[in-house]
Coordinates of C-alpha atoms in Angstrom, one line a residue:
X23 CA 10.9 -18.3 11.9
X24 CA 12.4 -19.9 8.9
X25 CA 12.0 -17.9 5.7
X26 CA 10.5 -19.2 2.5
X27 CA 9.8 -18.0 -1.0
X28 CA 6.2 -17.2 0.0
X29 CA 7.0 -15.4 3.2
X30 CA 9.6 -13.3 1.4
X31 CA 6.9 -12.0 -0.9
X32 CA 4.6 -11.1 1.9
X33 CA 4.6 -7.8 3.8
X34 CA 2.9 -6.3 6.8
X35 CA 0.7 -3.1 7.0
X36 CA 0.6 -1.0 10.1
X37 CA -3.1 0.1 9.9
X38 CA -3.5 3.1 12.2
X39 CA -2.2 6.6 12.8
X40 CA -0.4 6.1 16.2
X41 CA -0.4 8.4 19.1
X42 CA 2.8 6.8 20.5
X43 CA 5.6 5.9 18.1
X44 CA 6.5 2.7 20.0
X45 CA 3.2 1.2 18.8
X46 CA 4.8 0.4 15.5
X47 CA 7.7 -1.5 16.9
X48 CA 6.0 -4.9 17.2
X49 CA 5.1 -4.8 13.6
X50 CA 8.7 -3.9 12.6
X51 CA 10.0 -6.8 14.6
X52 CA 7.8 -9.3 12.8
X53 CA 9.0 -8.0 9.5
X54 CA 12.6 -8.3 10.6
X55 CA 12.5 -11.6 12.3
X56 CA 10.3 -13.4 9.8
X57 CA 12.2 -12.0 6.8
X58 CA 9.1 -10.4 5.3
X59 CA 9.4 -8.1 2.3
X60 CA 8.7 -4.8 4.0
X61 CA 6.7 -2.8 6.5
X62 CA 4.0 -0.6 5.0
X63 CA 2.2 2.4 6.4
X64 CA -0.5 4.7 5.1
X65 CA -0.7 8.5 5.4
X66 CA -0.3 9.4 9.0
X67 CA -1.5 12.8 10.3
X68 CA -0.3 12.3 13.9
X69 CA 3.4 11.3 13.6
X70 CA 4.4 11.8 10.0
X71 CA 4.9 8.4 8.2
X72 CA 8.4 9.1 7.1
X73 CA 9.4 10.2 10.6
X74 CA 8.0 7.0 12.0
X75 CA 10.3 4.9 9.7
X76 CA 13.2 7.1 10.8
X77 CA 12.2 6.5 14.4
X78 CA 12.3 2.7 13.8
X79 CA 15.8 3.0 12.4
X80 CA 16.9 4.9 15.5
X81 CA 15.5 2.1 17.6
X82 CA 17.6 -0.5 15.7
X83 CA 14.6 -1.8 13.7
X84 CA 15.8 -1.0 10.2
X85 CA 13.5 -2.8 7.7
X86 CA 12.5 -2.2 4.1
X87 CA 9.5 0.1 4.0
X88 CA 6.7 1.4 1.8
X89 CA 3.9 4.0 1.9
X90 CA 0.4 3.0 0.8
X91 CA -0.2 5.7 0.1
X92 CA 1.1 9.2 0.8
X93 CA -1.3 11.9 -0.4
X94 CA 0.1 14.0 -3.2
X95 CA -1.4 17.4 -2.2
X96 CA 0.6 17.4 1.1
X97 CA 4.0 17.6 -0.5
X98 CA 5.6 19.0 -3.6
X99 CA 7.3 16.2 -5.7
X100 CA 10.7 17.6 -4.8
X101 CA 10.1 17.3 -1.1
X102 CA 8.4 13.9 -1.5
X103 CA 11.6 12.6 -3.2
X104 CA 13.8 14.1 -0.5
X105 CA 11.7 12.4 2.2
X106 CA 11.7 9.0 0.5
X107 CA 15.4 9.1 0.0
X108 CA 15.9 10.1 3.6
X109 CA 14.0 7.0 4.8
X110 CA 16.1 4.8 2.6
X111 CA 19.3 6.4 3.9
X112 CA 18.2 6.3 7.6
X113 CA 17.3 2.6 7.4
X114 CA 19.9 1.4 4.9
X115 CA 17.0 -0.5 3.3
X116 CA 15.1 -0.1 0.0
X117 CA 11.7 1.6 0.1
X118 CA 8.7 2.0 -2.1
X119 CA 7.3 5.5 -2.0
X120 CA 3.6 5.0 -2.9
X121 CA 1.4 8.0 -3.7
X122 CA -2.2 8.7 -4.4
X123 CA -4.1 11.9 -5.4
X124 CA -6.5 11.8 -2.4
X125 CA -10.3 12.3 -2.4
X126 CA -12.0 15.2 -4.0
X127 CA -12.9 17.0 -0.8
X128 CA -9.4 16.6 0.6
X129 CA -7.7 17.9 -2.5
X130 CA -10.1 20.9 -2.7
X131 CA -9.5 21.7 1.0
X132 CA -5.7 22.0 0.3
X133 CA -5.6 23.4 -3.3
X134 CA -8.8 25.4 -3.4
X135 CA -10.1 23.1 -6.2
X136 CA -10.0 19.4 -7.0
X137 CA -7.7 18.0 -9.7
X138 CA -9.6 18.3 -13.0
X139 CA -7.8 15.1 -14.1
X140 CA -6.5 13.0 -11.2
X141 CA -4.8 10.8 -13.8
X142 CA -2.8 13.6 -15.3
X143 CA -1.9 15.0 -11.9
X144 CA -0.7 11.6 -10.8
X145 CA 1.3 11.1 -14.0
X146 CA 3.0 14.4 -13.6
X147 CA 3.8 13.8 -9.9
X148 CA 5.0 10.2 -10.2
X149 CA 7.2 11.1 -13.2
X150 CA 8.9 13.9 -11.3
X151 CA 9.5 11.9 -8.1
X152 CA 10.7 8.9 -10.0
X153 CA 13.2 10.9 -11.9
X154 CA 14.5 12.7 -8.8
X155 CA 15.0 9.5 -6.7
X156 CA 16.9 8.1 -9.7
X157 CA 19.2 11.0 -9.8
X158 CA 17.9 12.5 -13.0
X159 CA 17.2 16.2 -13.7
X160 CA 13.6 17.3 -14.2
X161 CA 12.6 20.1 -16.5
X162 CA 8.8 20.2 -16.5
X163 CA 6.0 22.7 -16.2
X164 CA 2.8 20.6 -16.0
X165 CA -0.8 21.5 -15.5
X166 CA -0.5 20.7 -11.8
X167 CA 3.2 20.4 -10.9
X168 CA 6.2 22.5 -11.9
X169 CA 9.8 21.4 -11.3
X170 CA 13.1 22.5 -12.8
X171 CA 15.9 20.8 -10.9
X172 CA 17.5 17.7 -9.5
X173 CA 18.6 16.3 -6.2
X174 CA 22.2 16.0 -5.1
X175 CA 23.7 12.7 -6.2
X176 CA 24.0 9.8 -3.8
X177 CA 26.7 7.1 -3.7
X178 CA 26.0 4.0 -5.9
X179 CA 25.6 1.8 -2.8
X180 CA 22.7 3.9 -1.5
X181 CA 19.5 1.9 -1.0
X182 CA 17.0 1.9 -3.9
X183 CA 13.8 4.0 -3.8
X184 CA 11.0 2.9 -6.1
X185 CA 7.9 4.8 -6.8
X186 CA 4.4 3.4 -6.5
X187 CA 0.8 4.5 -7.0
X188 CA -2.5 3.5 -5.5
X189 CA -4.6 1.8 -8.2
X190 CA -8.3 1.4 -8.1
X191 CA -9.5 1.4 -11.7
X192 CA -8.1 0.8 -15.2
X193 CA -7.2 4.4 -15.8
X194 CA -4.8 4.7 -12.9
X195 CA -3.5 1.2 -13.7
X196 CA -2.5 2.4 -17.1
X197 CA -0.8 5.4 -15.5
X198 CA 1.1 3.0 -13.2
X199 CA 2.2 1.0 -16.3
X200 CA 3.5 4.2 -17.9
X201 CA 5.5 5.7 -15.0
X202 CA 5.5 3.7 -11.8
X203 CA 7.6 0.9 -10.4
X204 CA 4.7 -0.5 -8.3
X205 CA 0.9 -0.6 -8.5
X206 CA -0.7 -0.8 -5.1
X207 CA -4.3 -2.2 -4.7
X208 CA -6.4 -2.0 -1.6
X209 CA -8.8 -4.8 -0.6
X210 CA -9.4 -5.5 -4.3
X211 CA -10.9 -8.7 -5.7
X212 CA -8.2 -10.9 -7.1
X213 CA -10.1 -11.5 -10.5
X214 CA -10.5 -7.8 -10.9
X215 CA -6.7 -7.4 -10.4
X216 CA -5.9 -10.1 -13.0
X217 CA -8.6 -9.4 -15.5
X218 CA -8.9 -5.6 -15.4
X219 CA -6.0 -3.9 -13.7
X220 CA -3.1 -6.0 -14.8
X221 CA -3.9 -5.8 -18.6
X222 CA -4.2 -2.0 -18.2
X223 CA -0.8 -1.9 -16.6
X224 CA 0.7 -3.9 -19.4
X225 CA -0.9 -1.6 -21.9
X226 CA 0.6 1.5 -20.3
X227 CA 4.0 -0.2 -20.0
X228 CA 4.0 -1.2 -23.7
X229 CA 3.2 2.4 -24.8
X230 CA 6.3 3.6 -22.9
X231 CA 8.5 0.6 -23.9
X232 CA 9.1 -0.4 -20.3
X233 CA 8.4 -3.4 -18.0
X234 CA 5.1 -3.4 -16.2
X235 CA 5.1 -2.3 -12.5
X236 CA 5.1 -4.9 -9.7
X237 CA 1.6 -5.5 -8.4
X238 CA 1.3 -5.0 -4.6
X239 CA -2.0 -6.1 -3.2
X240 CA -3.0 -4.9 0.3
X241 CA -5.2 -7.6 1.8
X242 CA -7.2 -7.4 5.1
X243 CA -7.5 -10.6 7.1
X244 CA -8.5 -12.0 10.4
X245 CA -8.0 -15.5 11.8
X246 CA -11.4 -17.1 12.8
X247 CA -11.4 -17.2 16.6
X248 CA -14.2 -17.4 19.2
X249 CA -16.0 -14.1 19.9
X250 CA -15.1 -12.5 16.6
X251 CA -17.6 -11.0 14.2
X252 CA -16.1 -10.8 10.7
X253 CA -18.5 -8.1 9.6
X254 CA -17.5 -5.9 12.6
X255 CA -13.8 -6.5 11.8
X256 CA -14.3 -5.4 8.1
X257 CA -16.2 -2.3 9.2
X258 CA -13.7 -1.4 11.9
X259 CA -10.9 -0.9 9.3
X260 CA -12.9 -0.1 6.2
X261 CA -16.2 1.6 6.9
X262 CA -15.0 4.8 5.3
X263 CA -14.0 3.0 2.1
X264 CA -17.2 1.1 2.0
X265 CA -19.1 4.4 2.3
X266 CA -17.4 6.1 -0.7
X267 CA -18.7 6.2 -4.2
X268 CA -15.4 5.6 -6.0
X269 CA -14.5 2.5 -3.9
X270 CA -17.9 0.9 -4.1
X271 CA -18.0 1.6 -7.8
X272 CA -14.9 -0.5 -8.2
X273 CA -16.4 -3.3 -6.2
X274 CA -19.6 -3.3 -8.3
X275 CA -17.6 -3.4 -11.5
X276 CA -15.8 -6.5 -10.0
X277 CA -19.2 -8.1 -9.5
X278 CA -19.8 -7.4 -5.8
X279 CA -22.9 -6.0 -4.3
X280 CA -21.6 -2.7 -2.7
X281 CA -23.5 0.5 -2.0
X282 CA -22.0 3.5 -0.3
X283 CA -25.3 3.9 1.6
X284 CA -24.9 0.4 3.0
X285 CA -21.4 -0.2 4.3
X286 CA -22.5 -3.2 6.3
X287 CA -23.8 -4.9 3.1
X288 CA -20.5 -4.1 1.4
X289 CA -18.7 -5.7 4.3
X290 CA -20.8 -8.9 3.9
X291 CA -19.9 -8.9 0.2
X292 CA -16.2 -8.7 0.9
X293 CA -16.5 -11.6 3.3
X294 CA -18.7 -13.8 1.1
X295 CA -16.5 -13.2 -2.0
X296 CA -13.3 -14.0 -0.1
X297 CA -11.8 -10.5 -0.6
X298 CA -11.5 -10.2 3.2
X299 CA -9.5 -13.2 4.2
X300 CA -10.8 -15.2 7.1
X301 CA -10.7 -18.7 8.4
X302 CA -7.9 -20.7 10.0
X303 CA -4.3 -19.4 9.7
X304 CA -3.7 -22.3 7.3
X305 CA -6.7 -21.3 5.1
X306 CA -5.6 -17.7 5.0
X307 CA -2.1 -18.8 4.1
X308 CA -3.6 -20.7 1.1
X309 CA -5.5 -17.7 0.0
X310 CA -2.3 -15.6 0.2
X311 CA -0.5 -18.2 -1.9
X312 CA -3.3 -18.0 -4.5
X313 CA -2.7 -14.3 -4.9
X314 CA 1.1 -14.9 -5.4
X315 CA 0.3 -17.6 -8.0
X316 CA -2.1 -15.3 -9.8
X317 CA 0.3 -12.5 -10.8
X318 CA 0.5 -10.5 -7.6
X319 CA 4.1 -9.9 -6.8
X320 CA 3.7 -8.8 -3.1
X321 CA 0.8 -9.4 -0.7
X322 CA 0.6 -6.9 2.1
X323 CA -1.3 -8.3 5.1
X324 CA -3.3 -5.9 7.2
X325 CA -4.8 -7.0 10.6
X326 CA -6.5 -3.6 10.9
X327 CA -9.9 -4.9 11.9
X328 CA -8.5 -7.1 14.7
X329 CA -6.1 -4.3 15.9
X330 CA -9.0 -1.8 16.2
X331 CA -11.5 -4.3 17.7
X332 CA -9.3 -6.6 19.9
X333 CA -6.0 -4.8 20.4
X334 CA -2.4 -4.9 19.3
X335 CA -1.4 -8.3 20.8
X336 CA -4.4 -10.0 19.2
X337 CA -3.4 -8.5 15.8
X338 CA 0.2 -9.5 16.1
X339 CA -0.8 -13.1 17.1
X340 CA -2.9 -13.3 13.9
X341 CA 0.1 -12.1 11.9
X342 CA 2.5 -14.6 13.5
X343 CA 0.2 -17.5 12.9
X344 CA -0.3 -16.8 9.2
X345 CA 3.3 -16.0 8.6
X346 CA 4.2 -19.3 10.3
X347 CA 2.0 -21.1 7.8
X348 CA 3.7 -19.3 4.9
X349 CA 7.2 -20.0 6.3
X350 CA 6.6 -23.7 6.6
X351 CA 7.4 -25.8 3.5
X352 CA 4.2 -27.9 4.0
X353 CA 2.1 -25.2 5.7
X354 CA 0.1 -24.1 2.7

């Protein structure tokens, strides 16, 4: 496929924890062949996410990568930085190491208690990882993380590692502005990104006299085809999110009717508001371009609902059709 400005600002999300590493190869090939920005994965508890990226490099599928997101309690900042740099070195490509604090129950199960302040915990963690991947020493004893040291230096030509954070509300957006290279949103209404999250990022960046982070928006989509039920597709990939208080609170603050006791109603709200992209491949392409024209730096397409409901080939076909629209000069 011929690359374009739009396609080069679009990425692809691999939306499941695979039981066979080869499952991810088709996604990596589309990223490589279409000239997409990068391949993203979430936290995997089957094959480790970083190991899967190294596997792809060993298979000759070295592409830029990103994590959206790795959960902070699973790794000390020092090890997180080592893993992120290892992926960049294995692939020879830049990566964005995205992190998030995790849910209250998950954090408590690993640490014995939840973070009293997830914002402070994230600020400490991100600051340490970012300094380490940039070759800087860290001398810090925070409330949640302690580190005194640095990583061995890499040659100047080593691929760049940026640090990102999952952003849901204004507080974490401000933290992203203070210390992160990228702010990563998940199935978030575009007006909420532009009117609430982006200003908070700029505020945090101003306070630290730095540039605001890039905005990376993870967007679920499905091409409208016979036999597909959009509500079922949304729930297949996002029923857990739509059943949580913190995620539905964000949607309500963005003006959507979302209740953790009614995930199906939340799915309907995502469809009706256009947060879940559906329609023809051309229509979805137009909606992606709208994001890119509205301050989003990178759109990450996730065909998770289609993959889980209709299989890998159906999901990859949807991706190819939308990317073809984005790659054509007159396609959107």
